[in-house]
Coordinates of C-alpha atoms in Angstrom, one line a residue:
M1 CA 91.7 121.5 155.0
S2 CA 88.2 120.2 154.9
R3 CA 87.4 116.5 155.3
S4 CA 86.0 116.3 151.8
K5 CA 89.3 117.6 150.3
I6 CA 91.3 115.1 152.3
R7 CA 89.1 112.3 151.2
S8 CA 89.3 113.4 147.5
R9 CA 93.1 113.4 147.7
K10 CA 93.1 109.9 149.3
I11 CA 90.9 108.6 146.5
A12 CA 93.1 110.2 143.8
R13 CA 96.3 108.6 145.3
R14 CA 94.5 105.2 145.6
S15 CA 93.4 105.5 141.9
A16 CA 96.9 106.3 140.9
R17 CA 98.2 103.3 142.7
H18 CA 95.6 101.1 141.1
R19 CA 96.4 102.4 137.6
F20 CA 100.1 101.7 138.3
A21 CA 99.4 98.2 139.4
I22 CA 97.2 97.6 136.3
E23 CA 99.9 99.0 134.0
K24 CA 102.5 96.6 135.6
L25 CA 100.2 93.6 135.1
E26 CA 99.6 94.6 131.5
S27 CA 103.3 95.1 130.9
R28 CA 104.0 91.6 132.3
R29 CA 101.3 90.1 130.2
V30 CA 102.7 91.6 127.0
F31 CA 106.4 90.8 127.6
T32 CA 106.3 87.5 129.5
G33 CA 103.0 86.0 128.6
Y34 CA 103.7 85.0 125.0
T35 CA 106.6 83.2 123.3
L36 CA 106.8 82.8 119.6
Q37 CA 108.8 80.2 117.7
I38 CA 109.8 81.6 114.2
L39 CA 110.7 78.9 111.8
H40 CA 112.3 80.3 108.7
S41 CA 114.3 79.6 105.6
S42 CA 115.7 81.4 102.6
D43 CA 117.4 80.6 99.3
M44 CA 115.8 77.2 99.0
E45 CA 116.6 77.3 95.2
A46 CA 115.7 73.7 94.7
G47 CA 117.9 71.4 92.7
L48 CA 117.5 67.7 91.9
A49 CA 118.2 66.8 95.6
A50 CA 114.9 68.4 96.5
L51 CA 113.2 65.1 95.8
Q52 CA 114.9 63.8 99.0
D53 CA 115.3 67.1 100.8
A54 CA 111.7 68.4 100.8
P55 CA 110.2 65.4 102.8
R56 CA 113.1 65.8 105.3
F57 CA 112.6 69.5 105.6
A58 CA 108.8 69.0 106.1
A59 CA 109.5 66.4 108.8
V60 CA 111.8 68.8 110.7
V61 CA 109.2 71.6 110.5
D62 CA 106.5 69.2 111.8
L63 CA 108.7 68.2 114.7
L64 CA 109.6 71.7 115.7
E65 CA 106.0 72.9 115.4
D66 CA 105.0 70.0 117.7
T67 CA 107.5 71.3 120.4
H68 CA 105.9 74.7 120.7
P69 CA 102.3 75.9 120.8
N70 CA 103.1 79.2 119.0
S71 CA 104.9 78.7 115.7
I72 CA 105.0 80.4 112.3
L73 CA 106.8 79.4 109.2
V74 CA 108.2 82.0 106.8
S75 CA 110.8 82.5 104.1
G76 CA 113.3 85.2 103.2
G77 CA 112.9 84.7 99.5
D78 CA 114.8 83.1 96.5
N79 CA 112.4 80.2 96.8
F80 CA 113.2 78.9 93.3
L81 CA 116.0 79.1 90.8
P82 CA 115.9 78.4 87.0
G83 CA 117.4 74.9 86.3
P84 CA 116.5 71.3 85.8
F85 CA 114.3 70.9 88.8
F86 CA 112.5 74.2 88.0
N87 CA 111.9 73.1 84.4
A88 CA 110.7 69.6 85.4
S89 CA 107.4 71.0 86.6
G90 CA 106.5 71.6 82.9
D91 CA 106.3 67.8 82.3
P92 CA 102.6 66.8 82.1
S93 CA 103.3 63.7 84.2
V94 CA 104.5 66.0 87.0
G95 CA 101.3 68.0 86.7
T96 CA 99.2 64.9 87.0
A97 CA 101.2 63.5 90.0
V98 CA 101.8 66.7 92.0
L99 CA 100.1 69.8 90.6
G100 CA 96.5 68.7 90.5
G101 CA 96.3 67.8 86.8
S102 CA 98.3 67.6 83.6
A103 CA 96.9 71.0 82.5
N104 CA 98.7 72.6 85.5
A105 CA 102.1 71.5 84.4
S106 CA 104.3 74.5 84.1
I107 CA 107.9 75.3 85.0
G108 CA 108.5 76.4 88.5
R109 CA 105.2 75.4 90.0
G110 CA 106.7 72.4 91.7
D111 CA 108.8 74.7 93.9
I112 CA 105.7 76.6 95.0
E113 CA 103.7 73.4 95.6
I114 CA 106.5 72.2 98.0
M115 CA 106.1 75.4 100.0
N116 CA 102.3 75.0 100.0
R117 CA 102.5 71.5 101.4
V118 CA 105.2 72.3 104.0
G119 CA 102.9 75.1 105.2
F120 CA 104.7 78.4 104.6
E121 CA 102.6 81.4 105.7
A122 CA 104.5 84.3 104.1
S123 CA 107.7 85.0 102.1
A124 CA 109.8 88.0 101.1
I125 CA 110.5 88.4 97.4
G126 CA 114.1 87.7 96.5
N127 CA 116.0 88.5 93.3
H128 CA 115.6 84.9 91.8
E129 CA 111.8 85.2 91.9
L130 CA 112.2 87.5 88.9
D131 CA 115.1 85.8 87.0
L132 CA 112.7 84.9 84.2
G133 CA 110.7 88.1 84.3
T134 CA 107.4 89.2 85.7
R135 CA 105.3 87.0 83.4
E136 CA 106.9 83.9 84.8
L137 CA 106.4 85.0 88.4
Q138 CA 102.8 85.4 87.6
N139 CA 102.7 82.0 86.0
V140 CA 104.4 80.3 89.0
F141 CA 102.7 82.1 91.9
Y142 CA 99.3 83.4 90.9
P143 CA 96.4 80.9 90.8
S144 CA 95.1 80.0 87.3
G145 CA 92.4 77.6 86.4
T146 CA 92.8 74.6 88.7
W147 CA 96.3 75.6 89.7
T148 CA 96.0 76.9 93.3
G149 CA 99.0 79.2 93.1
G150 CA 100.9 80.1 96.3
L151 CA 99.0 79.5 99.5
F152 CA 100.9 82.4 101.1
P153 CA 101.5 86.0 100.3
Y154 CA 104.7 87.3 98.7
L155 CA 106.0 90.5 100.5
S156 CA 108.0 93.5 99.4
A157 CA 107.6 97.0 100.9
N158 CA 110.3 98.6 98.7
V159 CA 109.1 97.4 95.3
S160 CA 106.0 98.7 93.6
F161 CA 104.3 96.4 91.1
A162 CA 101.4 98.8 90.3
N163 CA 102.6 99.6 86.8
E164 CA 103.4 96.0 85.8
R165 CA 100.4 94.4 84.0
D166 CA 101.7 90.9 84.6
L167 CA 101.4 91.3 88.3
N168 CA 99.2 94.2 89.3
G169 CA 96.0 92.1 89.1
R170 CA 96.7 90.5 92.5
L171 CA 98.2 93.2 94.6
S172 CA 97.0 93.8 98.2
A173 CA 97.3 96.5 100.7
G174 CA 99.6 96.0 103.7
G175 CA 98.3 94.9 107.1
L176 CA 95.8 92.3 105.9
E177 CA 95.6 88.8 107.4
A178 CA 98.0 86.5 105.5
S179 CA 95.3 83.8 105.2
S180 CA 93.1 86.3 103.3
I181 CA 95.7 87.3 100.7
R182 CA 97.2 83.9 99.6
G183 CA 98.6 84.1 96.1
R184 CA 98.9 87.9 96.3
I185 CA 101.7 90.4 96.6
A186 CA 101.7 92.9 99.5
P187 CA 104.1 95.2 101.4
S188 CA 103.2 93.6 104.7
T189 CA 100.8 91.1 106.3
I190 CA 99.6 89.8 109.7
I191 CA 99.6 86.3 110.9
T192 CA 97.4 85.6 113.9
E193 CA 98.9 82.8 116.1
N194 CA 96.9 81.7 119.1
G195 CA 95.2 85.1 119.4
E196 CA 98.3 87.2 119.0
R197 CA 98.8 89.3 115.8
I198 CA 102.3 89.1 114.3
G199 CA 103.2 91.7 111.7
L200 CA 105.5 90.8 108.8
V201 CA 107.3 93.3 106.5
G202 CA 109.0 92.2 103.3
L203 CA 112.2 93.9 101.9
T204 CA 113.8 93.1 98.6
T205 CA 117.4 93.7 97.5
P206 CA 117.6 97.0 95.5
E207 CA 120.3 95.2 93.4
I208 CA 117.4 93.3 91.8
I209 CA 117.4 95.8 88.9
N210 CA 121.0 94.8 88.1
I211 CA 121.2 91.1 89.0
S212 CA 117.7 89.8 87.9
S213 CA 115.1 90.6 85.2
P214 CA 112.3 92.7 86.8
G215 CA 111.7 94.7 83.6
P216 CA 111.2 98.4 83.2
N217 CA 107.8 98.7 85.0
L218 CA 108.7 97.9 88.6
I219 CA 109.6 100.8 90.9
V220 CA 112.4 99.8 93.3
T221 CA 113.4 101.9 96.3
P222 CA 116.1 103.0 96.2
G223 CA 116.1 103.1 92.5
T224 CA 119.9 103.3 91.9
G225 CA 120.5 99.6 92.7
A226 CA 122.8 100.5 95.5
Y227 CA 122.3 99.8 99.2
N228 CA 121.2 103.1 100.6
L229 CA 120.4 101.8 104.0
P230 CA 118.8 104.9 105.5
V231 CA 116.3 104.9 102.6
L232 CA 115.5 101.3 103.1
A233 CA 115.1 101.9 106.8
Q234 CA 112.7 104.7 106.2
V235 CA 110.6 102.3 104.0
V236 CA 110.6 99.7 106.7
N237 CA 109.9 102.1 109.6
Q238 CA 106.9 103.6 107.7
T239 CA 105.5 100.1 107.0
V240 CA 106.0 99.1 110.7
D241 CA 104.3 102.3 111.8
A242 CA 101.2 101.4 109.8
L243 CA 101.1 98.0 111.4
E244 CA 101.5 99.5 114.9
A245 CA 98.6 101.8 114.1
Q246 CA 96.5 98.7 113.7
G247 CA 97.4 97.6 117.2
V248 CA 100.2 95.2 116.2
N249 CA 103.0 95.1 118.7
K250 CA 105.2 92.3 117.3
V251 CA 106.7 92.8 113.9
I252 CA 109.2 90.6 111.9
L253 CA 111.2 91.9 109.0
L254 CA 111.6 89.4 106.2
S255 CA 114.5 90.9 104.3
H256 CA 116.5 89.6 101.3
L257 CA 119.5 91.9 101.1
Q258 CA 122.1 89.4 99.7
Q259 CA 124.8 90.0 102.2
F260 CA 124.5 89.4 106.0
N261 CA 126.4 92.7 106.7
N262 CA 123.6 94.6 104.9
E263 CA 121.1 93.1 107.4
V264 CA 123.4 93.9 110.4
N265 CA 124.0 97.5 109.3
L266 CA 120.3 98.0 108.6
A267 CA 119.1 96.9 112.1
P268 CA 120.3 100.0 114.1
L269 CA 118.4 102.3 111.7
L270 CA 115.1 100.6 112.5
S271 CA 112.7 102.0 115.1

């Protein structure tokens, strides 16, 4: 064999070893170089005790965020519930004291303002979000006049709002930065935390058509109101695939499926 061929083979082997070493370093960087603290809640459904609970909750969040450099705060949905506390936001004095002016007084907005001040970055849509219909979700969550609305996106990959006039004015595509779609509804979003892009996908209980008041114009998958987990998994997997195509390699599912067993049984179907 000629010297040139021997040299070429040595170079090829050396290049292969270098590629392997680089791949190992890259792998270590991805899997051991970044730790994320996920602070989350669900079913906050504020009652009168929220006047005391909200400051305590905020203090706990502040403390936990101070303990870790990489933290995000998200919700699994059902962030409010019709009742006395929900209705109190309609008092003009509450509007003046909390909501930026008496003209902003409207039922339910106090719950969203608590989330804004605590610093939630994204939330799934639960069933209680639609207990009073789509018009009230618009009123509570979307900005209007001097009312800022939610300072985070609401997420649901398995509910289409495109045909609902009350809500289709502030829909966003999936995969956009959460800070750029505040007060909007999307199937997914991205939170960038210390240079790392974290994908989030929302999933809403299909029972919403039976246990809440979404009206006739929302398209819920699956549309039977039953938990067809393979169908839900397909929705999630497709949404995750779209995030991965954008280079996102960390994805969190914010799901609101009513029962813990539904979440457990869905997990093995996700890829």
